[in-house]
CSV table of C-alpha atoms in Angstrom, one decimal:
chain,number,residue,atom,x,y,z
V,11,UNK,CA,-19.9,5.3,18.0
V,12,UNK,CA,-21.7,2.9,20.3
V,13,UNK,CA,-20.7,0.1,21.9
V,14,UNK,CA,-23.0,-1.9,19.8
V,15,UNK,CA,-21.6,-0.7,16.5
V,16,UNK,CA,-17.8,-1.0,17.8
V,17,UNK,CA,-15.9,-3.5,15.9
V,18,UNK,CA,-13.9,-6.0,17.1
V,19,UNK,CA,-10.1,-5.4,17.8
V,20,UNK,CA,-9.5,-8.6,16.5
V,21,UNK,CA,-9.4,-7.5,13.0
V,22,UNK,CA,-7.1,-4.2,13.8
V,23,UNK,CA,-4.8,-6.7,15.6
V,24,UNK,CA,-4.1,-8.6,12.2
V,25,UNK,CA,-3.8,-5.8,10.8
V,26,UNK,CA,-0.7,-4.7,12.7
V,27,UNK,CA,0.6,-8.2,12.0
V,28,UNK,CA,0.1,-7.9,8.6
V,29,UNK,CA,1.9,-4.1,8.6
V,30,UNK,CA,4.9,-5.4,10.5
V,31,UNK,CA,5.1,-8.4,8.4
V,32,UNK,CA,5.5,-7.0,5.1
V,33,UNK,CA,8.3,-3.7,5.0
V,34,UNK,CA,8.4,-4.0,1.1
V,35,UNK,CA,5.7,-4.3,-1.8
V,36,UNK,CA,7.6,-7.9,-2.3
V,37,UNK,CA,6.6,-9.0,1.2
V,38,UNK,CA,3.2,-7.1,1.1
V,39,UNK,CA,1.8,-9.5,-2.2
V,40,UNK,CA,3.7,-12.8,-0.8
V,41,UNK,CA,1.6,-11.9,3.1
V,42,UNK,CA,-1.7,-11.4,0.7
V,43,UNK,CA,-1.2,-14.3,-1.6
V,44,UNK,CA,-0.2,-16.4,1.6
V,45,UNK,CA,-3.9,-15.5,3.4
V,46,UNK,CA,-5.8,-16.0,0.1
V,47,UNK,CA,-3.9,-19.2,-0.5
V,48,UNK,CA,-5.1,-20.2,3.2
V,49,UNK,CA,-9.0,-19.2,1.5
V,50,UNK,CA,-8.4,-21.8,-1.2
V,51,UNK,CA,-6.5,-19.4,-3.6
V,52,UNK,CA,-4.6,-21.1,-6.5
V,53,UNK,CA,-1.6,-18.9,-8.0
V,54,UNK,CA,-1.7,-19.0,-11.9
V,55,UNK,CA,1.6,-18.2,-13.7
V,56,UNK,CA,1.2,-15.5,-16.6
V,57,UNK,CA,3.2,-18.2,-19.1
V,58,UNK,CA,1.2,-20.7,-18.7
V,59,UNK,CA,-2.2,-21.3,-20.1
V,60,UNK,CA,-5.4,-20.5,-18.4
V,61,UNK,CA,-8.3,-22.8,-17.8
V,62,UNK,CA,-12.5,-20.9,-17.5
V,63,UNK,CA,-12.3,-23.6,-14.0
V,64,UNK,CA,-14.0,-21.7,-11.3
V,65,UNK,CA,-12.7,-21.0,-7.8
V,66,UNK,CA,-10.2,-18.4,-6.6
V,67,UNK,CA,-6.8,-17.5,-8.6
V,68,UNK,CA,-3.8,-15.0,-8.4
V,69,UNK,CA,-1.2,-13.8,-10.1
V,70,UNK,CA,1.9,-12.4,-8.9
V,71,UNK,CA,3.9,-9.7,-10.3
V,72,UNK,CA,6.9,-8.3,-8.0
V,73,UNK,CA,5.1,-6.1,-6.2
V,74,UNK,CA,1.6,-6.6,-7.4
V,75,UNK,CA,-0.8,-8.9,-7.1
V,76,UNK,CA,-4.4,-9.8,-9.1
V,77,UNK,CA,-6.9,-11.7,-7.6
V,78,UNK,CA,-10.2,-13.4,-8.2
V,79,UNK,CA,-13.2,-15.7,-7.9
V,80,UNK,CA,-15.0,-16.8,-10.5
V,81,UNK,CA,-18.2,-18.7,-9.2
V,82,UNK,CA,-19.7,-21.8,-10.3
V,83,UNK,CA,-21.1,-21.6,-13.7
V,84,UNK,CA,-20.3,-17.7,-14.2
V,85,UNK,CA,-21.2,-16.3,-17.6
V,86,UNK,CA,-18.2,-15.1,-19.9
V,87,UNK,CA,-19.9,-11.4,-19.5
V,88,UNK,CA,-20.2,-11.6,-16.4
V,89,UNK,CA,-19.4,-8.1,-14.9
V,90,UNK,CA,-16.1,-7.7,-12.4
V,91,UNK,CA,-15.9,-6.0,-8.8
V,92,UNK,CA,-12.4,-4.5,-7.8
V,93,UNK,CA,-11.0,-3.3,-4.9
V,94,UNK,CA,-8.1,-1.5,-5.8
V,95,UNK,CA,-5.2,-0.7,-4.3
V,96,UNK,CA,-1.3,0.1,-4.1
V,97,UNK,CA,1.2,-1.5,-1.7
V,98,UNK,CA,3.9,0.8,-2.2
V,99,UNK,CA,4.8,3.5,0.4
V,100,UNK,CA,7.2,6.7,0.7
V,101,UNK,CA,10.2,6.2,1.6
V,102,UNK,CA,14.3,5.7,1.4
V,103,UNK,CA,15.7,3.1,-1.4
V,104,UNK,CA,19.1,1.8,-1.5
V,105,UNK,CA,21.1,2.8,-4.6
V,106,UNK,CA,22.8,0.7,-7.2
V,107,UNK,CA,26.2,1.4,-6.1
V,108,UNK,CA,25.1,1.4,-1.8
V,109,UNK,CA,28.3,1.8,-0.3
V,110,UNK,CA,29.3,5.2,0.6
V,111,UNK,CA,31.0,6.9,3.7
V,112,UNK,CA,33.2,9.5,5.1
V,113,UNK,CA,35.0,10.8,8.3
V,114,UNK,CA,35.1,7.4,9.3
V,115,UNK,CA,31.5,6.4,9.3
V,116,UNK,CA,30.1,4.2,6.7
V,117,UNK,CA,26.6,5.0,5.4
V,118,UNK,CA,24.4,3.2,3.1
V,119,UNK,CA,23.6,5.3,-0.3
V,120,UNK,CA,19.6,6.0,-0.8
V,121,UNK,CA,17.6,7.4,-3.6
V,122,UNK,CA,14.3,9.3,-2.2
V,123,UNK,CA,10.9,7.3,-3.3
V,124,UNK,CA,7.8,8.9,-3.5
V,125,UNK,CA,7.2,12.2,-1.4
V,126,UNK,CA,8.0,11.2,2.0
V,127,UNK,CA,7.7,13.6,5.0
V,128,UNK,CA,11.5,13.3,5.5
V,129,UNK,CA,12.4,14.5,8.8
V,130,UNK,CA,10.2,11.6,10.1
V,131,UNK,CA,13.1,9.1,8.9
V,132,UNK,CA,15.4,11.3,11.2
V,133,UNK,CA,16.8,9.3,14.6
V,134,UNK,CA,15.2,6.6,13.8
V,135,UNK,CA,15.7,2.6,14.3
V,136,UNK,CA,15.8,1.6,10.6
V,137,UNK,CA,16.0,-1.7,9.0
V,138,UNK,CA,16.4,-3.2,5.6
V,139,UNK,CA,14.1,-5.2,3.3
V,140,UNK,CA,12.9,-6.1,-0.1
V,141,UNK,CA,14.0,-8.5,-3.1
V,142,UNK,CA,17.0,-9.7,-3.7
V,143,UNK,CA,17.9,-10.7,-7.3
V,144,UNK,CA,20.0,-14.2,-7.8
V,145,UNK,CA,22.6,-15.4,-10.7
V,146,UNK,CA,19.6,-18.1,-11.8
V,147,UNK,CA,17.3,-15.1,-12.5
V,148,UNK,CA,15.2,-16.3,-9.3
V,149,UNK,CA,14.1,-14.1,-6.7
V,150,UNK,CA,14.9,-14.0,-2.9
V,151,UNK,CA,12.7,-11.8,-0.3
V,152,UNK,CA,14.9,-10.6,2.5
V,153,UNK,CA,14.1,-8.3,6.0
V,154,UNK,CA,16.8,-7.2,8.3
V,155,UNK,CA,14.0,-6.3,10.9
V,156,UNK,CA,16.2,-5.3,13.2
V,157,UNK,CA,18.0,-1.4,14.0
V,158,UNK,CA,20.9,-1.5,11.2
V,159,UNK,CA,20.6,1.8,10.2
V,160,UNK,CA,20.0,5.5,11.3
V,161,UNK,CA,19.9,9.3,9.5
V,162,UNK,CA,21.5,11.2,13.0
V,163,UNK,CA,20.0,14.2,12.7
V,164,UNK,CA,22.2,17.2,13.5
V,165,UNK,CA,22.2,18.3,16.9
V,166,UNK,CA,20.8,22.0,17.7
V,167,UNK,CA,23.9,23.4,19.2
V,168,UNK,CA,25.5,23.1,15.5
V,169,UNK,CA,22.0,24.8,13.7
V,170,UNK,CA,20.8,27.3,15.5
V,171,UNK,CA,18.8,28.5,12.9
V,172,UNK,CA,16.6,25.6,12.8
V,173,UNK,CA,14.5,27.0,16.3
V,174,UNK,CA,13.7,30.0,14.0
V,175,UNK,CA,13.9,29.3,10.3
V,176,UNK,CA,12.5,25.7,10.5
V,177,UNK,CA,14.6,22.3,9.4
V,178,UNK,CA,15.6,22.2,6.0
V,179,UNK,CA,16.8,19.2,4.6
V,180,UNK,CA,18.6,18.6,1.7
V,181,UNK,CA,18.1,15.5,0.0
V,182,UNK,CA,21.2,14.2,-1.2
V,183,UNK,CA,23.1,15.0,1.5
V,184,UNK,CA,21.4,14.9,4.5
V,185,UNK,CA,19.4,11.8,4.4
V,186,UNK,CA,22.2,9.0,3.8
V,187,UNK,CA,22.0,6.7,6.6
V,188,UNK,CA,25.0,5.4,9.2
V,189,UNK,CA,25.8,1.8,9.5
V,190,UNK,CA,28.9,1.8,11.1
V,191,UNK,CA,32.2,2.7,11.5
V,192,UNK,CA,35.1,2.1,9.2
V,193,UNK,CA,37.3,4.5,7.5
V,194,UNK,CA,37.6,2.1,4.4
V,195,UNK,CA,34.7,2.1,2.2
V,196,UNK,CA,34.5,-1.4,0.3
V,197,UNK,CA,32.2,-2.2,-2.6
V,198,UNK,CA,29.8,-5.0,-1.8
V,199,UNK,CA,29.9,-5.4,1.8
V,200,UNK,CA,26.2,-3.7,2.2
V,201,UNK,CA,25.1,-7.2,-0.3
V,202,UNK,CA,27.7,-9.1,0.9
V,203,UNK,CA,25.8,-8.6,4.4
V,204,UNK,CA,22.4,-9.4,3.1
V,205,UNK,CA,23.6,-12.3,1.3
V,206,UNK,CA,24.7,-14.1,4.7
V,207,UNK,CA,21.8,-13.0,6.3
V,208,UNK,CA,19.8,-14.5,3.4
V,209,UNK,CA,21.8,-17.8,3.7
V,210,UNK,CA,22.7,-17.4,0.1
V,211,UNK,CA,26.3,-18.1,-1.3
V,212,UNK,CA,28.7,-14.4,-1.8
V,213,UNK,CA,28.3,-13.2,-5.1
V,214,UNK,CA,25.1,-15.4,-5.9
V,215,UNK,CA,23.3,-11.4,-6.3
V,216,UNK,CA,23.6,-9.8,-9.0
V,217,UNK,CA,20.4,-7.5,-8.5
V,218,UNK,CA,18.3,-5.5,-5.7
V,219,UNK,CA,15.2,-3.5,-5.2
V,220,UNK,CA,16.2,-2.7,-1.4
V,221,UNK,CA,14.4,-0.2,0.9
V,222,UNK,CA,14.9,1.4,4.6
V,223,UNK,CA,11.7,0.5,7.6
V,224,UNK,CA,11.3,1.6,10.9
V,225,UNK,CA,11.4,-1.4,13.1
V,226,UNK,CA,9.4,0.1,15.3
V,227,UNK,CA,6.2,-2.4,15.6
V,228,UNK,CA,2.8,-0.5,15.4
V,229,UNK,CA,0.8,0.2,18.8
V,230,UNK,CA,-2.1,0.9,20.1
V,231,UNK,CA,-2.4,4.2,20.8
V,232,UNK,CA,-4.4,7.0,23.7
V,233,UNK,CA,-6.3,6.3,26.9
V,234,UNK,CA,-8.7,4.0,25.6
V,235,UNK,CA,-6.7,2.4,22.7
V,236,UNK,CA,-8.7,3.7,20.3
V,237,UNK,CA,-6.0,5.1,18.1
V,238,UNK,CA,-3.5,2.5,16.2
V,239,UNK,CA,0.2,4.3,15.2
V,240,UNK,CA,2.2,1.5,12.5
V,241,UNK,CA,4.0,2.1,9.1
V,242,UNK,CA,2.9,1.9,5.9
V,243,UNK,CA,-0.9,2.5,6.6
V,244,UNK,CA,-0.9,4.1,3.2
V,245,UNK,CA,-1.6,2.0,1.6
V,246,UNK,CA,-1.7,-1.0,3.3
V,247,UNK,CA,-4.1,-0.7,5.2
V,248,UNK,CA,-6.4,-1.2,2.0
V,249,UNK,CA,-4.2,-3.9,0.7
V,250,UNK,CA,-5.1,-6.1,4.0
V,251,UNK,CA,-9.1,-4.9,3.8
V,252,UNK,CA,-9.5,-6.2,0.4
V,253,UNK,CA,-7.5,-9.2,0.7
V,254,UNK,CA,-9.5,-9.9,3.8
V,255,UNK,CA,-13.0,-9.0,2.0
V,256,UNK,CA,-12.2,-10.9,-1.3
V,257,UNK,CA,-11.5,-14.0,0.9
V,258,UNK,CA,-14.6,-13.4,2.6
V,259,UNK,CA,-17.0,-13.5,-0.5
V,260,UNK,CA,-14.9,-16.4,-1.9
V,261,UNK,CA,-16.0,-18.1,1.3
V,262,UNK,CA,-19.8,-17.0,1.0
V,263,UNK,CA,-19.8,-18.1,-2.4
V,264,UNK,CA,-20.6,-21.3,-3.0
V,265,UNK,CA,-24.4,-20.6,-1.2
V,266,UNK,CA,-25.0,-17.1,-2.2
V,267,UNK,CA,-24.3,-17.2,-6.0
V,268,UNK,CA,-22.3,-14.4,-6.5
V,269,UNK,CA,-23.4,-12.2,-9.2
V,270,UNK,CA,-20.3,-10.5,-9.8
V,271,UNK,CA,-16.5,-11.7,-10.3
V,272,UNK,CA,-15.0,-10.3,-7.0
V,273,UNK,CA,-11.7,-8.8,-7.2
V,274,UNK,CA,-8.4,-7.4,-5.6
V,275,UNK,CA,-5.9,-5.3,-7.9
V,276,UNK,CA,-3.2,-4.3,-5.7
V,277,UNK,CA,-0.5,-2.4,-7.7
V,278,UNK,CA,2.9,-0.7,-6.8
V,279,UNK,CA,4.7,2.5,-8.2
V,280,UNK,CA,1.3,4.6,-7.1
V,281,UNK,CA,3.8,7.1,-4.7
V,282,UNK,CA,5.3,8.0,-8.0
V,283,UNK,CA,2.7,8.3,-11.2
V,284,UNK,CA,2.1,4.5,-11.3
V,285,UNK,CA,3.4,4.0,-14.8
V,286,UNK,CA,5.6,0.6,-14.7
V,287,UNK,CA,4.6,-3.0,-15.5
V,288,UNK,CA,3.0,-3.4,-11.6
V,289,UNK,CA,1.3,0.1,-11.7
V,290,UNK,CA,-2.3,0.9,-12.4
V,291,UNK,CA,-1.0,2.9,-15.4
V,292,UNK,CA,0.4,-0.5,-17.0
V,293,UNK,CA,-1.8,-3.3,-19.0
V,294,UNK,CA,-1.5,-5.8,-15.8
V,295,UNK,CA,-5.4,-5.8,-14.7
V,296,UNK,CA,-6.7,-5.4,-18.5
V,297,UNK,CA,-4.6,-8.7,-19.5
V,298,UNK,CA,-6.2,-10.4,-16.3
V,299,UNK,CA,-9.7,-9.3,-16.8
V,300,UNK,CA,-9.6,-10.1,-20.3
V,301,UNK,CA,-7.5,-13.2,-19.9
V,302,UNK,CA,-10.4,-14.4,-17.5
V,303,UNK,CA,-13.3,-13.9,-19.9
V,304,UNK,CA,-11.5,-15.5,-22.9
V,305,UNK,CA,-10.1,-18.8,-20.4
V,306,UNK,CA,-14.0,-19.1,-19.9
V,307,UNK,CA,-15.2,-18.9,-23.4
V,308,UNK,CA,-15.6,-15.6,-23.8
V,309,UNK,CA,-15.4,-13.1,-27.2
V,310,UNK,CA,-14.2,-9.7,-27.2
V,311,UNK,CA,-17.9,-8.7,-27.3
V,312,UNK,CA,-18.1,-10.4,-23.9
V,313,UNK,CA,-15.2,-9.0,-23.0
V,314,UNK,CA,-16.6,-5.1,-23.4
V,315,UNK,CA,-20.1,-6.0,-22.2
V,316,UNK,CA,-17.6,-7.3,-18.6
V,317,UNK,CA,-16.2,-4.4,-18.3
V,318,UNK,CA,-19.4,-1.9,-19.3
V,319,UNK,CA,-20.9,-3.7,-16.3
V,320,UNK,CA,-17.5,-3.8,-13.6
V,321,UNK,CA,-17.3,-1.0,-10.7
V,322,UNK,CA,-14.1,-0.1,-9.3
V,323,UNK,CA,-13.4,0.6,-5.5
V,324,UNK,CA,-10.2,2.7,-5.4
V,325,UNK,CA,-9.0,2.2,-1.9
V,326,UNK,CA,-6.7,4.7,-0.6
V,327,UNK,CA,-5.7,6.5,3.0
V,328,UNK,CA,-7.1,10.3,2.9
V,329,UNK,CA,-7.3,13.1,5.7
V,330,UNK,CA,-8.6,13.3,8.5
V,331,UNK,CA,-9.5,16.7,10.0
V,332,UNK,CA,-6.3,17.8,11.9
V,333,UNK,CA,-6.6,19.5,15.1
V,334,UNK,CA,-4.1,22.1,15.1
V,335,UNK,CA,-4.1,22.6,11.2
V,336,UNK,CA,-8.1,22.4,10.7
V,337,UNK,CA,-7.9,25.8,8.0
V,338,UNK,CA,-6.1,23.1,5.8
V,339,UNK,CA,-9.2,21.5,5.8
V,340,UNK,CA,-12.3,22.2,3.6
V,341,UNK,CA,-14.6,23.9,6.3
V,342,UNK,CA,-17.7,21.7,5.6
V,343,UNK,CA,-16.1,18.5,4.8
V,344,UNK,CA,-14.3,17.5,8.4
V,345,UNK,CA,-13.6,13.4,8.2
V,346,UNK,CA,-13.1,12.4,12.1
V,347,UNK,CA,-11.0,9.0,12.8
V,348,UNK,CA,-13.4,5.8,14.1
V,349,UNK,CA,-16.2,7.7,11.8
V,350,UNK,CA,-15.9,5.1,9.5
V,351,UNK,CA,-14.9,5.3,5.4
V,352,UNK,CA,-14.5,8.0,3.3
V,353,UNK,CA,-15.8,8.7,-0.2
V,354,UNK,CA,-13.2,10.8,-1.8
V,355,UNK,CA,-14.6,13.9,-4.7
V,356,UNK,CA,-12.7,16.2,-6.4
V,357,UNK,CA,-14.5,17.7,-9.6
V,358,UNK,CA,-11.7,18.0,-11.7
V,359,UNK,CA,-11.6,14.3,-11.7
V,360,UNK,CA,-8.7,13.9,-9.2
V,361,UNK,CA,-10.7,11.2,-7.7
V,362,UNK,CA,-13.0,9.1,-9.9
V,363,UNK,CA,-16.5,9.1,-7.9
V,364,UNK,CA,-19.6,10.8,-9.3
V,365,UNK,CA,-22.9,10.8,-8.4
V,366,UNK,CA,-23.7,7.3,-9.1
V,367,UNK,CA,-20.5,5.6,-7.9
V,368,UNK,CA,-21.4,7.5,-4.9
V,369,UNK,CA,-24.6,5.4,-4.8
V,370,UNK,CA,-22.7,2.4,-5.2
V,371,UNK,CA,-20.7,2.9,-1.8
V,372,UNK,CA,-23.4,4.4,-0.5
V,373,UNK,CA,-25.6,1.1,-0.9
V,374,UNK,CA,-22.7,-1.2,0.1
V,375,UNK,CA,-22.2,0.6,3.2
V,376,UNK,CA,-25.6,0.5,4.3
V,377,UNK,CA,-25.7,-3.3,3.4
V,378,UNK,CA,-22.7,-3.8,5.7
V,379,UNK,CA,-24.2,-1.8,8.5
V,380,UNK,CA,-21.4,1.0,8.0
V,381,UNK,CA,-21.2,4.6,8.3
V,382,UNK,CA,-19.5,6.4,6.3
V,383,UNK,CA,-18.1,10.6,5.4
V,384,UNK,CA,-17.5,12.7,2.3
V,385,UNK,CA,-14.0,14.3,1.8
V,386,UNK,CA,-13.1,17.0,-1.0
V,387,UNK,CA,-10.2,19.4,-0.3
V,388,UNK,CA,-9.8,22.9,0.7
V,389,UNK,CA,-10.6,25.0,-2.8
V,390,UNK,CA,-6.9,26.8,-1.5
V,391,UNK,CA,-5.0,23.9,-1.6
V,392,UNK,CA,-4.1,21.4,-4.6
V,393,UNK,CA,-5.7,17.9,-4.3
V,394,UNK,CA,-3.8,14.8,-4.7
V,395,UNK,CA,-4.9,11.6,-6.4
V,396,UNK,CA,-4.7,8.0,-6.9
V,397,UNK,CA,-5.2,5.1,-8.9
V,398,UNK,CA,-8.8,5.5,-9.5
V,399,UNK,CA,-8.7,7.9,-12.2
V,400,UNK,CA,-5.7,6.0,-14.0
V,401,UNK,CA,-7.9,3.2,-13.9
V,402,UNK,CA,-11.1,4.4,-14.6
V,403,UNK,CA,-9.8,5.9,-17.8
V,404,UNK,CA,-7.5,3.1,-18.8
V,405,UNK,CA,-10.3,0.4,-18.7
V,406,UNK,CA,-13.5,2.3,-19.1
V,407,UNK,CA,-14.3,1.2,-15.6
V,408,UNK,CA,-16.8,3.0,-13.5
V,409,UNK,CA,-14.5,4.1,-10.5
V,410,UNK,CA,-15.5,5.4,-6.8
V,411,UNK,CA,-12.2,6.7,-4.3
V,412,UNK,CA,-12.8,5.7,-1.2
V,413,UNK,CA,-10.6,5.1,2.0
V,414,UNK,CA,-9.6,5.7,6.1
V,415,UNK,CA,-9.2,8.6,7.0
V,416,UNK,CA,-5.6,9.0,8.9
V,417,UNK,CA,-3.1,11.4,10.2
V,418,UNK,CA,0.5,11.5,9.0
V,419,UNK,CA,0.3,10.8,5.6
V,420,UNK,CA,3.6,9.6,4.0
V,421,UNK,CA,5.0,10.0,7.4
V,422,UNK,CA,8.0,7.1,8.6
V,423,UNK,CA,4.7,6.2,11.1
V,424,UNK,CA,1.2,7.2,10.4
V,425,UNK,CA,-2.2,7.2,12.7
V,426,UNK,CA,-5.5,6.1,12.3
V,427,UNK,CA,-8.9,5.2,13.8
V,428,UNK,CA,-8.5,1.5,15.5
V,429,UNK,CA,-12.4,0.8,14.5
V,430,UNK,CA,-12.1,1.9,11.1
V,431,UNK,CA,-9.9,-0.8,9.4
V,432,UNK,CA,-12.9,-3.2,10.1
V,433,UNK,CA,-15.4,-0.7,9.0
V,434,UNK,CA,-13.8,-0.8,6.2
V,435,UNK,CA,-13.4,-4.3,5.4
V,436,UNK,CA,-16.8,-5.0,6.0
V,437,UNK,CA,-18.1,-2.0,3.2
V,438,UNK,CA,-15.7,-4.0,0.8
V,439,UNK,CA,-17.2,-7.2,1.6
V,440,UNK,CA,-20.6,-5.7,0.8
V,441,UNK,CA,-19.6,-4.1,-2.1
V,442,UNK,CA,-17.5,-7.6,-3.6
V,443,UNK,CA,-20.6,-9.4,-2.4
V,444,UNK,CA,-22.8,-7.5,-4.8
């Protein structure tokens, strides 16, 4: 890329802020709602009654958040623009009952989330964050972003096998992480701990969605910086660029009259199937969208010629072409970090995009000035998916999978492209801008 097209590392900069600042779906939505709010964001409860006023709302839902402008004297029919994305990631979640031990160590129970690669959680530095649920039925966000915990991996001498045969991992029993010593195990000291660290009173939790981080912050990485290495890339790194590009056309909006009602859906539960009350797979969007057109006026014949006219941007991490494992790779299709987005394909409608929501990117990109590359999947090897099918069939919305292309997918610590996460942001913009 030249110099001339090189973005800014301001942009990739907040972006590691934004990954180190939110370990958890909880604090993900409450770091997005916080920088929309900053745009002139309102938060709307889902109890309350809506008003058509224009302007930018958002609605929180644990780990998910909706969020939209509606311009000055929009139409009830006016069509929607989403971004969509998750803010979930793969990884290690504490248990109901989480205090476990033996031989004089005492470990922390965890259930397996998602398909994480898990010998990247081995040896190492691994804090503690999520929601914490109190006696009044309120909610308390909590991060222990320090080293609390550790999966010690077993040293060679005692598995010789492992040079030869590979590490195998079992995942009850080799993945429980150490916290200390102690040849007593007592129930409640792992939320006894959090509630002191939470300044709350002992015994004022009575519920927990709890996961492990590496506290590790994200970095620059290479000779010339031009690689970033953080956690939780997939998926936040979408989460931050639409969040960033819907606050962007809120801001142009009052002088360009936006003909579209721009958009972030940011769900959790993607890593596994998505179906819950905050996934794509749930009602949440529909009962916003439609909410929206109604609070303004609208009839459900409104309300279907909206949606016959809304495109969906599924936002997700994909592959980039790995060096040592390129046969994994389609042989045609080779995405390159720093070579801007991807459109994702996949015939069998493991990605939404056809030919004409390939148009649609393909238009917004050259509006923002950004390249961008086609990935499909070896023929050899299955293809995964994301939420851009689930929604494309749930609503009847036209849906194009896009993304950045990265290394170590579902990895403890993943790579990608420093350039790309503006590139990105600014296609978004484009596309939300109409």
């Amino acid at each position: 890329m030249s110099e001339a097209l090189r973005p800014d590392r301001g942009h990739t900069d907040d972006l590691m802020t934004f990954l180190a600042a939110s370990p958890s779906p909880y604090h993900a939505v409450a770091n997005a709602a916080e920088r929309l709010e900053k745009a002139g964001f309102r938060q709307v409860v889902e109890t309350d009654a809506w008003d058509g006023t224009s302007g930018g709302k958002y609605v929180l839902r644990g780990g998910a958040i909706i969020a939209w402008y509606v311009p000055e004297g929009a139409a009830p029919h006016t069509p929607f623009r989403i971004v969509g994305a998750h803010t979930d990631s793969p990884n290690l979640r504490v248990k109901p009952q989480p205090d476990t031990g033996a031989h004089g160590w005492r470990q922390v129970a965890v259930e397996i989330y998602g398909g994480p690669l898990m010998n990247s959680w081995l040896d190492r530095d691994l804090g503690l964050a999520g929601r914490l649920t109190l006696r009044d039925g309120s909610t308390r966000l909590v991060n222990v972003d320090r080293p609390l915990l550790r999966v010690p991996q077993l040293a060679i001498h005692l598995d010789r096998s492992v040079s030869a045969e590979g590490l195998k991992l079992d995942k009850q029993r080799h993945l429980q992480p150490v916290w200390g010593l102690g040849h007593d195990v007592r129930d409640g000291d792992l939320i006894s701990f959090l509630e002191e660290t939470a300044g709350l009173p002992e015994g004022d939790v009575t519920g927990w969605d709890l996961m492990v981080h590496s506290v590790e912050p994200p970095a620059y990485l290479g000779r010339d910086r031009e690689l970033v290495a953080g956690p939780r890339m997939d998926n936040l790194l979408s989460v931050h660029a639409g969040t960033a590009a819907l606050a962007a056309a809120a801001t142009a909006a009052p002088g360009t009259g936006l003909p579209y009602i721009p958009v972030l859906a940011a769900f959790d539960h993607e890593e596994n199937g998505s179906q819950s009350d905050t996934g794509a797979d749930g009602p949440l969007l529909g009962t916003v969208l439609e909410r929206s057109v109604f609070a303004r006026g609208g009839s459900f014949e409104d309300r279907a010629r909206a949606l016959a006219g809304t495109v969906c941007l599924s936002s997700d991490t994909g592959h980039a072409v790995h060096p040592n494992y390129a046969e994994r790779h389609d042989p045609t299709h080779h995405p390159r970090v720093n070579g801007g987005p991807i459109l994702k394909v996949n015939v069998n409608n493991r990605y939404a995009t056809d030919g004409s929501g390939r148009a649609v990117f393909a238009a917004a990109c050259e509006k923002a000035g950004v390249p961008f590359q086609s990935f499909v999947s070896n023929n050899a090897m299955p293809c995964g998916t994301t939420i851009g099918p689930i929604t494309a069939a749930r609503h009847g919305i036209r849906t194009v999978d896009i993304g950045v292309a990265i290394l170590s997918m579902h990895s403890a610590r993943e790579l990608c492209g420093a350039d790309d996460p503006l590139l990105l942001t600014r296609a978004l913009t484009a596309f939300l801008e109409g």
